Structures are given as structure tokens and as C-alpha cells.
Short mmCIF file of C-alpha atoms in Angstrom, two decimals:
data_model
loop_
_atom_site.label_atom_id
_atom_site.label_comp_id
_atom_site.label_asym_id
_atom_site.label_seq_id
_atom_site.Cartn_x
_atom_site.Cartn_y
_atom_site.Cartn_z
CA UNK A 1 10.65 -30.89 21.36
CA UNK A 2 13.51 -27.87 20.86
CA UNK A 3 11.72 -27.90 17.50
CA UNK A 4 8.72 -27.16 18.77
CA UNK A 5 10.00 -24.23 20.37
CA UNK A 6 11.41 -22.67 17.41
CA UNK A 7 8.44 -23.78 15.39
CA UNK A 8 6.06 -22.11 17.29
CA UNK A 9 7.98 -18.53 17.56
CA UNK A 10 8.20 -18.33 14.18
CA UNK A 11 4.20 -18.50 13.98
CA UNK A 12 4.28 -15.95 16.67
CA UNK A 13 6.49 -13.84 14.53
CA UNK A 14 4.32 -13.79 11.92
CA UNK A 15 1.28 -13.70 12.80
CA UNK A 16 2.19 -10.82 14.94
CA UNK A 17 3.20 -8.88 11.51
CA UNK A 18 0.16 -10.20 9.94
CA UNK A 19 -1.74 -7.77 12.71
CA UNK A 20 0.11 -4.98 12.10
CA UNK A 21 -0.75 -4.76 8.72
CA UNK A 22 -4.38 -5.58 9.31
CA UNK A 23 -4.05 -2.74 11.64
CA UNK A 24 -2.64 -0.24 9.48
CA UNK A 25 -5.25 -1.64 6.60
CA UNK A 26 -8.31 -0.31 9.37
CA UNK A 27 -6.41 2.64 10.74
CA UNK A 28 -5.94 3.93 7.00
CA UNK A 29 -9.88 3.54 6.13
CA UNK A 30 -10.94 6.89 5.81
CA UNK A 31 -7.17 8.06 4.09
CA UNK A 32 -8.16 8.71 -0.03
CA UNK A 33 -5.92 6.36 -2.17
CA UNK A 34 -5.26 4.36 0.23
CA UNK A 35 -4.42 0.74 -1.19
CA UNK A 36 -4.61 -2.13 1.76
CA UNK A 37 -1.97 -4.18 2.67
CA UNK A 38 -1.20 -8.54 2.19
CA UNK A 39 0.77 -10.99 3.96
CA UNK A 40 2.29 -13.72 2.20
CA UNK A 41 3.47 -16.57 4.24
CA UNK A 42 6.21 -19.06 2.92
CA UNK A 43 6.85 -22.82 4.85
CA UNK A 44 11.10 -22.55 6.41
CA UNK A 45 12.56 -26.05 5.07
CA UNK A 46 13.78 -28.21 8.24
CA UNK A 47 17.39 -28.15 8.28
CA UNK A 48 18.67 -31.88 9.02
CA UNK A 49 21.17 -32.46 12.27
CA UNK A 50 23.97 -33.92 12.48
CA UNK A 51 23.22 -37.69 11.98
CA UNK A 52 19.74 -36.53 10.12
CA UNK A 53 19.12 -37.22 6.36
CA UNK A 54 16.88 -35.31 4.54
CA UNK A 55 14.32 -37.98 4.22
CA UNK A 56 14.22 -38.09 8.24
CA UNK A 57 13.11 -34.01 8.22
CA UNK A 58 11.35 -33.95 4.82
CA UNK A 59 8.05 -34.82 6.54
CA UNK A 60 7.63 -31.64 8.79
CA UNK A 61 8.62 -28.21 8.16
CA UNK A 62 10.55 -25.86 10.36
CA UNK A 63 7.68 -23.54 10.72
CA UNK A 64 6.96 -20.53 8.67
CA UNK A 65 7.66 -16.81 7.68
CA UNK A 66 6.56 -13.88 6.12
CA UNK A 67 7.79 -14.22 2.52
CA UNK A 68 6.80 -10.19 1.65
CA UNK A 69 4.08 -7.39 2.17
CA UNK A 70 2.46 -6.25 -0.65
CA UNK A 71 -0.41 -3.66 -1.46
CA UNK A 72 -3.12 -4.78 -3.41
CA UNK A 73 -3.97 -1.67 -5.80
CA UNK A 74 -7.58 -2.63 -6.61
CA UNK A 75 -9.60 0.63 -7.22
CA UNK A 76 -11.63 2.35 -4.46
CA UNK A 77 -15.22 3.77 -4.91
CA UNK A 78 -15.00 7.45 -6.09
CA UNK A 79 -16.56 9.69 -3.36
CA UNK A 80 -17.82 13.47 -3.99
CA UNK A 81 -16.05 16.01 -2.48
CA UNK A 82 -16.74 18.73 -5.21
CA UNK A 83 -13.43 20.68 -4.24
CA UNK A 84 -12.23 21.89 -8.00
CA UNK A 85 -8.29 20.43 -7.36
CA UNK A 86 -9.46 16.79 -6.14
CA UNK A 87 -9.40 14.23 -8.73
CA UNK A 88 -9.83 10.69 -8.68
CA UNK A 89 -8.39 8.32 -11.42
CA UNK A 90 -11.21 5.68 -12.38
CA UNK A 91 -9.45 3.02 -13.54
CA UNK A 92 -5.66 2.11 -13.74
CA UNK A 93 -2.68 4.78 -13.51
CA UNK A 94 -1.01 6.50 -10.60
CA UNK A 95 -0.10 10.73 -10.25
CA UNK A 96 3.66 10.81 -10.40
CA UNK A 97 4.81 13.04 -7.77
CA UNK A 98 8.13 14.79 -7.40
CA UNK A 99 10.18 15.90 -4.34
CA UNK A 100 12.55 18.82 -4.32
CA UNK A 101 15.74 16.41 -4.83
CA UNK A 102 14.02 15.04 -8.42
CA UNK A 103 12.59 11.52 -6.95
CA UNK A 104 9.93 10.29 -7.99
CA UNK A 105 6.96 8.86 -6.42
CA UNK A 106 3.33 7.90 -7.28
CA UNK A 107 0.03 7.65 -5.60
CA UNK A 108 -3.82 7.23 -6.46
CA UNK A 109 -4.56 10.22 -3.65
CA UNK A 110 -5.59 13.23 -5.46
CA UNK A 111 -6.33 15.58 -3.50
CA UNK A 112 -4.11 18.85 -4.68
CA UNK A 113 -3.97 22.43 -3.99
CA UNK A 114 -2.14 25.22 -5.62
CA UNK A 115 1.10 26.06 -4.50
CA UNK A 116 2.64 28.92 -4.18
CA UNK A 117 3.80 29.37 -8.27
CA UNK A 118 0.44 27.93 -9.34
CA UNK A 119 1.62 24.60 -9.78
CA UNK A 120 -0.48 21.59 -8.35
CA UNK A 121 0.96 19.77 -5.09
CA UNK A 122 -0.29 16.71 -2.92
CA UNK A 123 -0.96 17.48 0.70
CA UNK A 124 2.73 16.26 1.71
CA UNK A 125 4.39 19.19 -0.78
CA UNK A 126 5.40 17.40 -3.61
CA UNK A 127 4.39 18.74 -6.77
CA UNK A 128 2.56 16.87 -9.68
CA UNK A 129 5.71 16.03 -12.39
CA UNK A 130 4.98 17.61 -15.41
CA UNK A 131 1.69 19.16 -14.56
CA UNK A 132 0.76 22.29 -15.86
CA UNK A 133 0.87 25.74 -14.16
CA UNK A 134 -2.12 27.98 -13.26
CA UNK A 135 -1.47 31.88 -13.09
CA UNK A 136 -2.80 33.66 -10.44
CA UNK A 137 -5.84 35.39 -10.59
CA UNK A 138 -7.73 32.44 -12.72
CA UNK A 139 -10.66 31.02 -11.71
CA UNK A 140 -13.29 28.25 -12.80
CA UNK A 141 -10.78 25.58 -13.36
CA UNK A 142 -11.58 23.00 -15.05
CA UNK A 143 -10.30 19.10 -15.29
CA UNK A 144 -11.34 17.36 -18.20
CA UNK A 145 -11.78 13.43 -17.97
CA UNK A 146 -8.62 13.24 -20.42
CA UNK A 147 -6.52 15.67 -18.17
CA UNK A 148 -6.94 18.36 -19.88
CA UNK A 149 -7.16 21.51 -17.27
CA UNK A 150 -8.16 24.78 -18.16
CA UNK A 151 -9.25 28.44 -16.62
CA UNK A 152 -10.82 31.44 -16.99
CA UNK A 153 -7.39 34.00 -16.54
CA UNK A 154 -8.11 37.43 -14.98
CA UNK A 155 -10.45 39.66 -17.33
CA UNK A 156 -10.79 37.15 -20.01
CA UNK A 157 -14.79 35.35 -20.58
CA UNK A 158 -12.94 32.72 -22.90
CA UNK A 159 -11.14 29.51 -21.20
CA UNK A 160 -7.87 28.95 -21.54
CA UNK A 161 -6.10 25.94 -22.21
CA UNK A 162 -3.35 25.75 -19.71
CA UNK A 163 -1.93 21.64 -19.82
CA UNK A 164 -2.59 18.32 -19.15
CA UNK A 165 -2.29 16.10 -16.23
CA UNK A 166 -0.78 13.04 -17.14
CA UNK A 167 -0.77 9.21 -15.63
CA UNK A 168 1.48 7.19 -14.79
CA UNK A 169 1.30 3.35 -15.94
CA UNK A 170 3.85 0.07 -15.18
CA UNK A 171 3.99 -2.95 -17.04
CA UNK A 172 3.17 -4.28 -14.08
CA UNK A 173 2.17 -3.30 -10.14
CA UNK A 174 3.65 -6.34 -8.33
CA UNK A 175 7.49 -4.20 -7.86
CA UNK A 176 6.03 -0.98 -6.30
CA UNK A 177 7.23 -0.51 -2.75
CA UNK A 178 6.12 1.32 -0.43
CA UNK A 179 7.68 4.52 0.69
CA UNK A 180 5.20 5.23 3.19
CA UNK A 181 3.01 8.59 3.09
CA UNK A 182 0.68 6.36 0.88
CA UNK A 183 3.26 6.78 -1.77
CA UNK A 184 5.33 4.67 -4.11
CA UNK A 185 8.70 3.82 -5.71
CA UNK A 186 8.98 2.23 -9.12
CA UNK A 187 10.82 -1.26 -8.41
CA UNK A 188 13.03 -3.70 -10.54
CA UNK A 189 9.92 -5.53 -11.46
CA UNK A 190 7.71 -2.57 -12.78
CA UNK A 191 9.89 -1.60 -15.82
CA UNK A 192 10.35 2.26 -16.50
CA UNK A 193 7.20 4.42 -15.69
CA UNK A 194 5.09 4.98 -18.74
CA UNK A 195 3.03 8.50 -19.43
CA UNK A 196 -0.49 7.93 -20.42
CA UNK A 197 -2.42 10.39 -21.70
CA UNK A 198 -5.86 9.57 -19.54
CA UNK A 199 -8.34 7.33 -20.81
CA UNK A 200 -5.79 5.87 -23.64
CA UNK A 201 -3.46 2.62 -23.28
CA UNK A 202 -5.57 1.16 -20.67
CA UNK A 203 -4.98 4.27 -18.03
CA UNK A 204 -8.22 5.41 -16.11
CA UNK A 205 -10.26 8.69 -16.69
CA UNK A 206 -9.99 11.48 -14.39
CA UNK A 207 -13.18 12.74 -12.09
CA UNK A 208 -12.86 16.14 -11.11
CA UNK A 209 -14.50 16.91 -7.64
CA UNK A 210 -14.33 13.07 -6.43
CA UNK A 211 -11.43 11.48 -4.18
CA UNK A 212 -10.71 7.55 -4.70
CA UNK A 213 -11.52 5.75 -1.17
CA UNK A 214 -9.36 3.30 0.09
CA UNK A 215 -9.83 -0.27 -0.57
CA UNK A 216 -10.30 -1.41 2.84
CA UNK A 217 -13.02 -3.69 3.53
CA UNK A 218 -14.05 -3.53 7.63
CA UNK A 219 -15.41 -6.92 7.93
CA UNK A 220 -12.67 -8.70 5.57
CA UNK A 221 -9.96 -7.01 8.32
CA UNK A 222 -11.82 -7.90 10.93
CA UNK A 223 -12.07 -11.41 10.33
CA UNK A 224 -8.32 -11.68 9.31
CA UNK A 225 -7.75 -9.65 12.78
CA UNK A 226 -9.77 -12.80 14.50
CA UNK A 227 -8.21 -15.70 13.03
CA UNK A 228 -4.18 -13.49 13.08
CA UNK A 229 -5.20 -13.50 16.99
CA UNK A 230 -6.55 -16.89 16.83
CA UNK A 231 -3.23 -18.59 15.15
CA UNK A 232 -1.08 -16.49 17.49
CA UNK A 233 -2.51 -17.68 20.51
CA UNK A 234 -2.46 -21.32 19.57
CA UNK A 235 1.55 -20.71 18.62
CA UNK A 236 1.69 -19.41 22.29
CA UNK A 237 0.03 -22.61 23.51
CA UNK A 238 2.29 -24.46 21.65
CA UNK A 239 5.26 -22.77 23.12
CA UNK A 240 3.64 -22.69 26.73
CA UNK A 241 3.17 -26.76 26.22
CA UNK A 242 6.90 -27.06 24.88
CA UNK A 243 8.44 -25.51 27.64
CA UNK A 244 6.51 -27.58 30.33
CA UNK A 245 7.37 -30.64 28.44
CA UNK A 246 11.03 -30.11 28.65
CA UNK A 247 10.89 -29.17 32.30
CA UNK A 248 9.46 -32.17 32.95
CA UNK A 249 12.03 -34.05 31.23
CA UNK A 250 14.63 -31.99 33.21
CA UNK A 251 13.17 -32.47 36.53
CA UNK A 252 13.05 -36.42 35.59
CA UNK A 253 16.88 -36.56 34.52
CA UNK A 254 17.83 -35.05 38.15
#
């Protein structure tokens, strides 16, 4: 019966994680880039007592646990915005963005302005690594679907070729973690980041004037939300029931 009791607050435990990242998943629908988050549950072996063999416990677990969170980073569906410095990548690749201390972290959320030097930035500061620099006074830029971004400087009819923006591709996506802010830190798993030129070695092409959704289905969270609340309120039930049970046994030994 004290098994019980442990058993079920581990299901309470992680079922109640299991609705906080359904939560975040619906509170992050509307946020561009935005890639939803997973649960994965693992079984905790029983641990035999004193006087126990493992064949006596090997028939019943001791409940379970949330093994890790991870992101799933299937694409979004590419919305219009039609603002010249949002881009969407439409396929696989991340922007690689850099803080003022030289880390660097990556994203699908393109939605960039100019900073103050002409130099593209995400909404949280951090500038696009690498990406080219637009002088002031140029206008009409454009963002090819290979990256390639070029203006109109001041008192010139001819475009100019200023750079390209360049993506960001892993061996594989399974190591990212999250660093919050919708951004990303390469893991151990990932390998080193690998610049792709867009639209060559399997990277995505780039839409100029569209923002990548996030990949947050409403009614797949909200029937996860129902049976999370479900499973947590039978673990409470199970706990309620335990601690009955074991009252009654006290009661009976005095």
C-alpha cells in the first residue's frame, strides 16, 4: 500500500508537467516559429526491499517519470505579412543568431528589422551571424529565395548586391535545447552547425514577406489537456484511496 502512495505521486508529477507544456504549446499559438513542445514518459524500475528478490518486484513498476521535453520542429504554414525584413524558411534550416558575448543561438522566427548599423536583428536584439549589412538611405530591399538580399542605395536606379543570408543545418535536431525566447542551443547530439546556402544540401528556401506559424494544433492540445487532467485526477484518486486504506489499517491495529 506505501507503494501505492509513491506510485501515484509520481503520476501526479508528471502529468502535472505534461500540462504545462500543453499549456505553453496553446499560449505560444499565435508566436511565429514557434515549434510545440513533447513529453516523453519512461516506467521507474521497482527497487526490491530488504527480503525482496527481483522476481518478487519484476511484475509491477514503481510508477513513472518524465524521461525529457523535446520540441518537435515540424514546419509551420507560411503566413503573409508583406513586411520587406520578415522571412520565413520553407523547409529545413534555422537563422543563427548572435548575442553581444559571441553565443550562438538559432530560431525559425524571422521577423527582423534593421538595427541601428544596418545590420538585420530578431525582435529580442540579437543580430543575424554573418548577415549582410544595409547602408542607410537604401530602399526596395529585396530577399531572394536563395538569400541573396539586395537594394536600391541612395541615388542609384541599379540594385545592388549587398550579401546573403545564410541557414543553419544539424546533422540532426533531436540535441537542440531550448534556451527559451523561442530560441536554441546546438547540443552534444547535433554535431557542429553547418552553413547552407538556401535551397542547397537539403536547407529550405526563403519567402520574403511571409512569417512561419507555429506548429500548434488547438484540438491535438486540447485533447492531450483532457486526458493530462484525466490521468492526474485518477493518480489523485489513487492517492486519496491509499491513504484511507492505511488509516484504516491504523485505526484497526489500536
Amino acid at each position: 500500500m506505501i507503494d501505492a502512495l509513491y506510485i501515484s505521486s509520481t503520476g501526479l508529477r508528471s502529468q502535472q508537467e505534461q500540462i504545462d507544456v500543453i499549456s505553453n504549446n496553446v499560449a505560444n499559438m499565435q508566436t511565429p516559429g514557434f515549434k510545440r513542445g513533447r513529453v516523453n514518459f519512461a516506467e521507474i524500475a521497482s527497487v526490491p526491499m530488504p527480503g525482496e528478490s527481483m522476481q518478487s518486484v519484476g511484475t509491477h513498476g514503481g510508477g513513472a517519470r518524465v524521461a525529457s521535453t523535446t520540441q518537435e520542429f515540424a514546419g509551420g504554414a507560411l503566413q503573409p505579412t508583406r513586411g520587406p525584413l520578415d522571412l520565413a524558411i520553407d523547409g529545413n534550416g534555422f537563422f543563427e543568431l548572435e548575442d553581444l558575448n559571441g553565443n550562438r543561438f538559432y530560431t525559425r522566427a524571422g521577423r527582423f528589422r534593421l538595427d541601428d548599423e544596418g545590420y538585420l536583428a530578431a525582435t529580442n536584439g540579437m543580430r543575424l551571424s554573418a548577415g549582410p549589412q544595409v547602408p542607410q538611405g537604401a530602399s526596395d530591399i529585396l530577399i531572394s529565395a536563395e538569400g541573396e538580399l539586395s537594394a536600391k542605395l541612395d541615388g542609384d536606379e541599379q540594385r545592388t548586391v549587398l550579401g546573403t543570408i545564410e541557414l543553419t543545418m544539424f546533422a540532426t535536431t533531436e540535441g537542440l535545447e531550448s534556451a527559451g525566447d523561442n530560441l536554441f542551443r546546438a547540443g552534444a547530439r547535433t554535431g557542429g552547425p553547418l552553413p547552407m546556402v538556401a535551397g542547397e544540401g537539403g536547407s529550405g528556401r526563403l519567402q520574403q514577406g511571409y512569417l512561419e506559424a507555429a506548429n500548434v494544433d488547438m484540438i491535438d492540445e486540447m485533447t492531450g489537456l483532457v486526458l493530462a487532467q484525466r490521468a492526474y485526477q485518477l493518480n489523485a484518486r489513487v492517492l486519496q484511496a491509499s491513504d484511507q486504506v492505511l488509516e484504516t489499517i491504523n485505526n484497526l491495529r489500536r
